[in-house]
Amino acid sequence: MARVPSALVAASGLVGGYGVARWTGQRQLGGVVLAAAGAAAAQQWRRRAGGKAAGALGAAYVAAFAGSHPLAKKVGAWPAVFGVAGAVALASWAVADRRA
């Protein structure tokens, strides 16, 4: 089975969580997508880069989600989501995926 980069999992969780919440009108459902992808990415981060790195990347994931809200007021919802997803993906790649 091909290995899915944790950067892709994390970015997909942020984009997918927002997309599901927006298109279904159910914020909780978007939160489930966000949390499931975050948990999957955290497991990969821990396995590939260790507990401290996983904690830092998990904090970045949560901060990106929270930070996308005020950013959306300045640049729009989708640009904000794509921007924070890209930042988390880059950090995830640099810390965990690049080594593999």
Tab-separated table of N, CA, C and O in Angstrom:
chain	number	residue	atom	x	y	z
A	1	MET	N	0.850	-1.177	0.000
A	1	MET	CA	0.000	0.000	0.000
A	1	MET	C	0.898	1.244	0.000
A	1	MET	O	1.887	1.306	0.727
A	2	ALA	N	0.553	2.205	-0.799
A	2	ALA	CA	1.328	3.435	-0.885
A	2	ALA	C	1.174	4.242	0.397
A	2	ALA	O	0.116	4.266	1.018
A	3	ARG	N	2.232	4.884	0.788
A	3	ARG	CA	2.241	5.700	1.991
A	3	ARG	C	1.705	7.085	1.661
A	3	ARG	O	2.165	7.728	0.729
A	4	VAL	N	0.737	7.530	2.434
A	4	VAL	CA	0.158	8.860	2.237
A	4	VAL	C	0.925	9.827	3.127
A	4	VAL	O	1.009	9.614	4.339
A	5	PRO	N	1.492	10.893	2.575
A	5	PRO	CA	2.242	11.851	3.390
A	5	PRO	C	1.350	12.509	4.441
A	5	PRO	O	0.190	12.847	4.170
A	6	SER	N	1.900	12.687	5.629
A	6	SER	CA	1.138	13.334	6.702
A	6	SER	C	0.777	14.765	6.327
A	6	SER	O	-0.252	15.281	6.770
A	7	ALA	N	1.593	15.400	5.497
A	7	ALA	CA	1.278	16.756	5.044
A	7	ALA	C	-0.036	16.781	4.279
A	7	ALA	O	-0.863	17.680	4.460
A	8	LEU	N	-0.262	15.774	3.453
A	8	LEU	CA	-1.502	15.678	2.687
A	8	LEU	C	-2.693	15.395	3.599
A	8	LEU	O	-3.774	15.971	3.434
A	9	VAL	N	-2.503	14.543	4.586
A	9	VAL	CA	-3.577	14.215	5.529
A	9	VAL	C	-3.993	15.467	6.305
A	9	VAL	O	-5.179	15.782	6.432
A	10	ALA	N	-3.005	16.200	6.816
A	10	ALA	CA	-3.300	17.391	7.613
A	10	ALA	C	-3.978	18.473	6.770
A	10	ALA	O	-4.994	19.052	7.194
A	11	ALA	N	-3.443	18.746	5.604
A	11	ALA	CA	-4.040	19.771	4.745
A	11	ALA	C	-5.450	19.364	4.328
A	11	ALA	O	-6.366	20.197	4.304
A	12	SER	N	-5.636	18.093	4.025
A	12	SER	CA	-6.963	17.606	3.639
A	12	SER	C	-7.962	17.735	4.783
A	12	SER	O	-9.144	17.991	4.550
A	13	GLY	N	-7.499	17.561	5.998
A	13	GLY	CA	-8.383	17.720	7.148
A	13	GLY	C	-8.874	19.144	7.305
A	13	GLY	O	-10.064	19.377	7.589
A	14	LEU	N	-7.988	20.100	7.105
A	14	LEU	CA	-8.391	21.501	7.218
A	14	LEU	C	-9.320	21.912	6.083
A	14	LEU	O	-10.370	22.506	6.307
A	15	VAL	N	-8.947	21.567	4.864
A	15	VAL	CA	-9.774	21.925	3.702
A	15	VAL	C	-11.074	21.123	3.710
A	15	VAL	O	-12.157	21.676	3.523
A	16	GLY	N	-10.963	19.835	3.942
A	16	GLY	CA	-12.142	18.976	3.946
A	16	GLY	C	-13.109	19.299	5.068
A	16	GLY	O	-14.325	19.282	4.877
A	17	GLY	N	-12.571	19.609	6.247
A	17	GLY	CA	-13.439	19.970	7.363
A	17	GLY	C	-14.250	21.213	7.069
A	17	GLY	O	-15.464	21.259	7.308
A	18	TYR	N	-13.592	22.208	6.503
A	18	TYR	CA	-14.318	23.427	6.151
A	18	TYR	C	-15.328	23.158	5.034
A	18	TYR	O	-16.473	23.610	5.094
A	19	GLY	N	-14.898	22.411	4.025
A	19	GLY	CA	-15.785	22.121	2.907
A	19	GLY	C	-17.033	21.364	3.336
A	19	GLY	O	-18.155	21.711	2.935
A	20	VAL	N	-16.858	20.369	4.172
A	20	VAL	CA	-18.007	19.599	4.653
A	20	VAL	C	-18.938	20.492	5.466
A	20	VAL	O	-20.161	20.457	5.290
A	21	ALA	N	-18.368	21.297	6.352
A	21	ALA	CA	-19.204	22.190	7.164
A	21	ALA	C	-19.968	23.180	6.295
A	21	ALA	O	-21.155	23.424	6.509
A	22	ARG	N	-19.309	23.707	5.313
A	22	ARG	CA	-19.954	24.700	4.451
A	22	ARG	C	-21.042	24.091	3.570
A	22	ARG	O	-22.127	24.632	3.436
A	23	TRP	N	-20.728	22.965	2.939
A	23	TRP	CA	-21.666	22.385	1.980
A	23	TRP	C	-22.839	21.651	2.623
A	23	TRP	O	-23.889	21.542	2.021
A	24	THR	N	-22.632	21.141	3.842
A	24	THR	CA	-23.740	20.457	4.513
A	24	THR	C	-24.504	21.378	5.449
A	24	THR	O	-25.618	21.058	5.840
A	25	GLY	N	-23.875	22.487	5.827
A	25	GLY	CA	-24.481	23.371	6.810
A	25	GLY	C	-24.367	22.830	8.230
A	25	GLY	O	-24.938	23.391	9.153
A	26	GLN	N	-23.629	21.759	8.410
A	26	GLN	CA	-23.452	21.118	9.713
A	26	GLN	C	-22.008	21.319	10.191
A	26	GLN	O	-21.106	20.588	9.794
A	27	ARG	N	-21.813	22.304	11.048
A	27	ARG	CA	-20.468	22.586	11.546
A	27	ARG	C	-19.887	21.404	12.299
A	27	ARG	O	-18.688	21.141	12.232
A	28	GLN	N	-20.738	20.680	13.010
A	28	GLN	CA	-20.258	19.524	13.776
A	28	GLN	C	-19.700	18.440	12.853
A	28	GLN	O	-18.706	17.794	13.188
A	29	LEU	N	-20.328	18.252	11.721
A	29	LEU	CA	-19.853	17.257	10.765
A	29	LEU	C	-18.480	17.668	10.209
A	29	LEU	O	-17.589	16.831	10.054
A	30	GLY	N	-18.318	18.945	9.937
A	30	GLY	CA	-17.008	19.439	9.521
A	30	GLY	C	-15.969	19.233	10.610
A	30	GLY	O	-14.819	18.898	10.328
A	31	GLY	N	-16.387	19.410	11.861
A	31	GLY	CA	-15.485	19.181	12.990
A	31	GLY	C	-15.048	17.732	13.104
A	31	GLY	O	-13.907	17.441	13.470
A	32	VAL	N	-15.949	16.815	12.763
A	32	VAL	CA	-15.597	15.391	12.779
A	32	VAL	C	-14.517	15.107	11.735
A	32	VAL	O	-13.534	14.410	12.012
A	33	VAL	N	-14.667	15.675	10.558
A	33	VAL	CA	-13.665	15.495	9.497
A	33	VAL	C	-12.333	16.103	9.936
A	33	VAL	O	-11.280	15.472	9.807
A	34	LEU	N	-12.384	17.304	10.481
A	34	LEU	CA	-11.178	17.983	10.965
A	34	LEU	C	-10.476	17.151	12.030
A	34	LEU	O	-9.256	16.957	11.985
A	35	ALA	N	-11.235	16.654	13.002
A	35	ALA	CA	-10.652	15.885	14.101
A	35	ALA	C	-10.103	14.536	13.634
A	35	ALA	O	-9.018	14.121	14.071
A	36	ALA	N	-10.827	13.858	12.756
A	36	ALA	CA	-10.365	12.551	12.281
A	36	ALA	C	-9.053	12.677	11.506
A	36	ALA	O	-8.119	11.896	11.720
A	37	ALA	N	-8.986	13.667	10.638
A	37	ALA	CA	-7.745	13.867	9.881
A	37	ALA	C	-6.614	14.318	10.801
A	37	ALA	O	-5.466	13.886	10.645
A	38	GLY	N	-6.919	15.158	11.766
A	38	GLY	CA	-5.905	15.593	12.729
A	38	GLY	C	-5.356	14.431	13.535
A	38	GLY	O	-4.144	14.335	13.773
A	39	ALA	N	-6.239	13.528	13.956
A	39	ALA	CA	-5.791	12.349	14.713
A	39	ALA	C	-4.933	11.434	13.847
A	39	ALA	O	-3.909	10.907	14.303
A	40	ALA	N	-5.337	11.247	12.601
A	40	ALA	CA	-4.556	10.403	11.691
A	40	ALA	C	-3.182	11.020	11.425
A	40	ALA	O	-2.162	10.325	11.425
A	41	ALA	N	-3.157	12.329	11.208
A	41	ALA	CA	-1.872	13.009	10.972
A	41	ALA	C	-0.998	12.935	12.224
A	41	ALA	O	0.209	12.688	12.125
A	42	ALA	N	-1.594	13.127	13.396
A	42	ALA	CA	-0.826	13.082	14.645
A	42	ALA	C	-0.186	11.715	14.850
A	42	ALA	O	0.957	11.613	15.316
A	43	GLN	N	-0.903	10.681	14.509
A	43	GLN	CA	-0.354	9.331	14.624
A	43	GLN	C	0.853	9.172	13.703
A	43	GLN	O	1.878	8.613	14.094
A	44	GLN	N	0.736	9.683	12.491
A	44	GLN	CA	1.870	9.621	11.561
A	44	GLN	C	3.031	10.472	12.061
A	44	GLN	O	4.190	10.060	11.974
A	45	TRP	N	2.739	11.664	12.565
A	45	TRP	CA	3.806	12.541	13.067
A	45	TRP	C	4.559	11.869	14.203
A	45	TRP	O	5.782	11.911	14.259
A	46	ARG	N	3.827	11.260	15.123
A	46	ARG	CA	4.461	10.603	16.270
A	46	ARG	C	5.346	9.456	15.795
A	46	ARG	O	6.464	9.290	16.268
A	47	ARG	N	4.840	8.666	14.868
A	47	ARG	CA	5.591	7.517	14.374
A	47	ARG	C	6.841	7.949	13.588
A	47	ARG	O	7.889	7.341	13.697
A	48	ARG	N	6.720	9.022	12.827
A	48	ARG	CA	7.820	9.430	11.942
A	48	ARG	C	8.818	10.395	12.581
A	48	ARG	O	9.983	10.406	12.210
A	49	ALA	N	8.342	11.238	13.507
A	49	ALA	CA	9.227	12.282	14.036
A	49	ALA	C	9.295	12.330	15.557
A	49	ALA	O	10.033	13.137	16.097
A	50	GLY	N	8.500	11.518	16.248
A	50	GLY	CA	8.559	11.495	17.704
A	50	GLY	C	7.461	12.328	18.351
A	50	GLY	O	6.756	13.096	17.697
A	51	GLY	N	7.347	12.154	19.657
A	51	GLY	CA	6.276	12.784	20.416
A	51	GLY	C	6.336	14.299	20.477
A	51	GLY	O	5.301	14.963	20.362
A	52	LYS	N	7.520	14.855	20.670
A	52	LYS	CA	7.635	16.321	20.748
A	52	LYS	C	7.250	16.976	19.427
A	52	LYS	O	6.535	17.973	19.402
A	53	ALA	N	7.730	16.418	18.350
A	53	ALA	CA	7.385	16.964	17.030
A	53	ALA	C	5.891	16.819	16.764
A	53	ALA	O	5.257	17.742	16.240
A	54	ALA	N	5.328	15.683	17.154
A	54	ALA	CA	3.890	15.474	16.960
A	54	ALA	C	3.092	16.485	17.771
A	54	ALA	O	2.085	17.020	17.294
A	55	GLY	N	3.530	16.766	18.984
A	55	GLY	CA	2.852	17.771	19.803
A	55	GLY	C	2.917	19.152	19.177
A	55	GLY	O	1.921	19.887	19.154
A	56	ALA	N	4.081	19.504	18.667
A	56	ALA	CA	4.241	20.818	18.039
A	56	ALA	C	3.407	20.923	16.759
A	56	ALA	O	2.752	21.947	16.522
A	57	LEU	N	3.401	19.877	15.958
A	57	LEU	CA	2.613	19.898	14.727
A	57	LEU	C	1.116	19.867	15.036
A	57	LEU	O	0.324	20.510	14.341
A	58	GLY	N	0.733	19.158	16.081
A	58	GLY	CA	-0.668	19.160	16.496
A	58	GLY	C	-1.106	20.542	16.944
A	58	GLY	O	-2.214	20.998	16.616
A	59	ALA	N	-0.233	21.227	17.685
A	59	ALA	CA	-0.537	22.599	18.101
A	59	ALA	C	-0.651	23.517	16.884
A	59	ALA	O	-1.523	24.393	16.834
A	60	ALA	N	0.209	23.305	15.896
A	60	ALA	CA	0.145	24.107	14.675
A	60	ALA	C	-1.155	23.846	13.923
A	60	ALA	O	-1.764	24.772	13.374
A	61	TYR	N	-1.610	22.612	13.913
A	61	TYR	CA	-2.869	22.236	13.253
A	61	TYR	C	-4.045	22.957	13.908
A	61	TYR	O	-4.879	23.558	13.222
A	62	VAL	N	-4.088	22.916	15.228
A	62	VAL	CA	-5.172	23.586	15.963
A	62	VAL	C	-5.081	25.104	15.787
A	62	VAL	O	-6.090	25.779	15.579
A	63	ALA	N	-3.857	25.639	15.842
A	63	ALA	CA	-3.670	27.081	15.652
A	63	ALA	C	-4.078	27.513	14.246
A	63	ALA	O	-4.644	28.594	14.065
A	64	ALA	N	-3.802	26.668	13.261
A	64	ALA	CA	-4.200	26.985	11.882
A	64	ALA	C	-5.714	27.040	11.768
A	64	ALA	O	-6.264	27.950	11.139
A	65	PHE	N	-6.384	26.075	12.383
A	65	PHE	CA	-7.847	26.086	12.367
A	65	PHE	C	-8.378	27.356	13.023
A	65	PHE	O	-9.220	28.057	12.454
A	66	ALA	N	-7.865	27.669	14.189
A	66	ALA	CA	-8.333	28.863	14.904
A	66	ALA	C	-7.956	30.139	14.144
A	66	ALA	O	-8.756	31.071	14.047
A	67	GLY	N	-6.761	30.174	13.601
A	67	GLY	CA	-6.288	31.362	12.901
A	67	GLY	C	-6.974	31.611	11.576
A	67	GLY	O	-6.998	32.744	11.079
A	68	SER	N	-7.553	30.572	11.007
A	68	SER	CA	-8.230	30.759	9.725
A	68	SER	C	-9.479	31.628	9.871
A	68	SER	O	-9.882	32.292	8.916
A	69	HIS	N	-10.072	31.637	11.051
A	69	HIS	CA	-11.299	32.412	11.250
A	69	HIS	C	-11.063	33.926	11.143
A	69	HIS	O	-11.724	34.590	10.353
A	70	PRO	N	-10.132	34.499	11.917
A	70	PRO	CA	-9.894	35.938	11.740
A	70	PRO	C	-9.265	36.268	10.383
A	70	PRO	O	-9.532	37.324	9.816
A	71	LEU	N	-8.445	35.358	9.859
A	71	LEU	CA	-7.845	35.589	8.548
A	71	LEU	C	-8.918	35.654	7.466
A	71	LEU	O	-8.817	36.442	6.528
A	72	ALA	N	-9.961	34.834	7.618
A	72	ALA	CA	-11.047	34.814	6.627
A	72	ALA	C	-11.755	36.163	6.527
A	72	ALA	O	-12.248	36.528	5.463
A	73	LYS	N	-11.782	36.908	7.607
A	73	LYS	CA	-12.420	38.228	7.582
A	73	LYS	C	-11.626	39.211	6.732
A	73	LYS	O	-12.173	40.183	6.226
A	74	LYS	N	-10.343	38.936	6.556
A	74	LYS	CA	-9.484	39.836	5.786
A	74	LYS	C	-9.347	39.416	4.324
A	74	LYS	O	-9.297	40.254	3.444
A	75	VAL	N	-9.249	38.093	4.081
A	75	VAL	CA	-8.958	37.628	2.721
A	75	VAL	C	-10.054	36.756	2.125
A	75	VAL	O	-9.970	36.387	0.954
A	76	GLY	N	-11.040	36.384	2.895
A	76	GLY	CA	-12.090	35.481	2.434
A	76	GLY	C	-11.889	34.090	3.003
A	76	GLY	O	-10.781	33.713	3.392
A	77	ALA	N	-12.976	33.337	3.035
A	77	ALA	CA	-12.943	32.028	3.693
A	77	ALA	C	-12.031	31.022	2.995
A	77	ALA	O	-11.134	30.455	3.619
A	78	TRP	N	-12.266	30.796	1.707
A	78	TRP	CA	-11.452	29.788	1.020
A	78	TRP	C	-9.975	30.150	0.953
A	78	TRP	O	-9.121	29.276	1.199
A	79	PRO	N	-9.605	31.397	0.640
A	79	PRO	CA	-8.173	31.725	0.659
A	79	PRO	C	-7.539	31.518	2.039
A	79	PRO	O	-6.397	31.059	2.140
A	80	ALA	N	-8.287	31.824	3.090
A	80	ALA	CA	-7.768	31.619	4.442
A	80	ALA	C	-7.551	30.135	4.716
A	80	ALA	O	-6.495	29.729	5.245
A	81	VAL	N	-8.516	29.323	4.362
A	81	VAL	CA	-8.403	27.882	4.603
A	81	VAL	C	-7.243	27.290	3.799
A	81	VAL	O	-6.440	26.517	4.332
A	82	PHE	N	-7.155	27.657	2.532
A	82	PHE	CA	-6.049	27.142	1.721
A	82	PHE	C	-4.693	27.639	2.234
A	82	PHE	O	-3.710	26.905	2.198
A	83	GLY	N	-4.647	28.873	2.705
A	83	GLY	CA	-3.393	29.415	3.237
A	83	GLY	C	-2.916	28.678	4.475
A	83	GLY	O	-1.744	28.286	4.560
A	84	VAL	N	-3.806	28.478	5.435
A	84	VAL	CA	-3.386	27.783	6.658
A	84	VAL	C	-3.123	26.309	6.387
A	84	VAL	O	-2.216	25.720	6.979
A	85	ALA	N	-3.880	25.702	5.468
A	85	ALA	CA	-3.641	24.306	5.113
A	85	ALA	C	-2.255	24.154	4.479
A	85	ALA	O	-1.528	23.204	4.778
A	86	GLY	N	-1.890	25.097	3.633
A	86	GLY	CA	-0.561	25.064	3.026
A	86	GLY	C	0.548	25.229	4.043
A	86	GLY	O	1.576	24.548	3.974
A	87	ALA	N	0.328	26.105	5.007
A	87	ALA	CA	1.336	26.315	6.051
A	87	ALA	C	1.517	25.058	6.896
A	87	ALA	O	2.650	24.659	7.208
A	88	VAL	N	0.423	24.418	7.257
A	88	VAL	CA	0.513	23.185	8.048
A	88	VAL	C	1.142	22.069	7.225
A	88	VAL	O	1.957	21.294	7.734
A	89	ALA	N	0.793	21.982	5.960
A	89	ALA	CA	1.379	20.963	5.096
A	89	ALA	C	2.890	21.154	4.972
A	89	ALA	O	3.655	20.183	5.052
A	90	LEU	N	3.313	22.382	4.811
A	90	LEU	CA	4.745	22.658	4.707
A	90	LEU	C	5.473	22.284	5.996
A	90	LEU	O	6.531	21.649	5.961
A	91	ALA	N	4.912	22.662	7.131
A	91	ALA	CA	5.531	22.315	8.416
A	91	ALA	C	5.571	20.804	8.606
A	91	ALA	O	6.582	20.248	9.049
A	92	SER	N	4.490	20.130	8.255
A	92	SER	CA	4.428	18.680	8.389
A	92	SER	C	5.460	18.003	7.498
A	92	SER	O	6.152	17.068	7.923
A	93	TRP	N	5.576	18.478	6.283
A	93	TRP	CA	6.569	17.911	5.379
A	93	TRP	C	7.985	18.116	5.923
A	93	TRP	O	8.790	17.195	5.941
A	94	ALA	N	8.263	19.331	6.394
A	94	ALA	CA	9.607	19.659	6.869
A	94	ALA	C	9.992	18.854	8.102
A	94	ALA	O	11.141	18.419	8.243
A	95	VAL	N	9.039	18.631	8.982
A	95	VAL	CA	9.342	17.961	10.245
A	95	VAL	C	9.240	16.440	10.136
A	95	VAL	O	10.074	15.714	10.697
A	96	ALA	N	8.235	15.933	9.434
A	96	ALA	CA	7.984	14.493	9.463
A	96	ALA	C	8.167	13.783	8.128
A	96	ALA	O	8.744	12.706	8.078
A	97	ASP	N	7.675	14.346	7.057
A	97	ASP	CA	7.659	13.627	5.774
A	97	ASP	C	8.984	13.659	5.031
A	97	ASP	O	9.323	12.716	4.317
A	98	ARG	N	9.730	14.711	5.190
A	98	ARG	CA	10.987	14.860	4.444
A	98	ARG	C	11.974	13.761	4.792
A	98	ARG	O	12.768	13.337	3.965
A	99	ARG	N	11.912	13.286	5.999
A	99	ARG	CA	12.860	12.266	6.474
A	99	ARG	C	12.659	10.909	5.815
A	99	ARG	O	13.556	10.099	5.770
A	100	ALA	N	11.453	10.669	5.367
A	100	ALA	CA	11.149	9.318	4.830
A	100	ALA	C	11.579	9.165	3.400
A	100	ALA	O	11.822	10.019	2.649
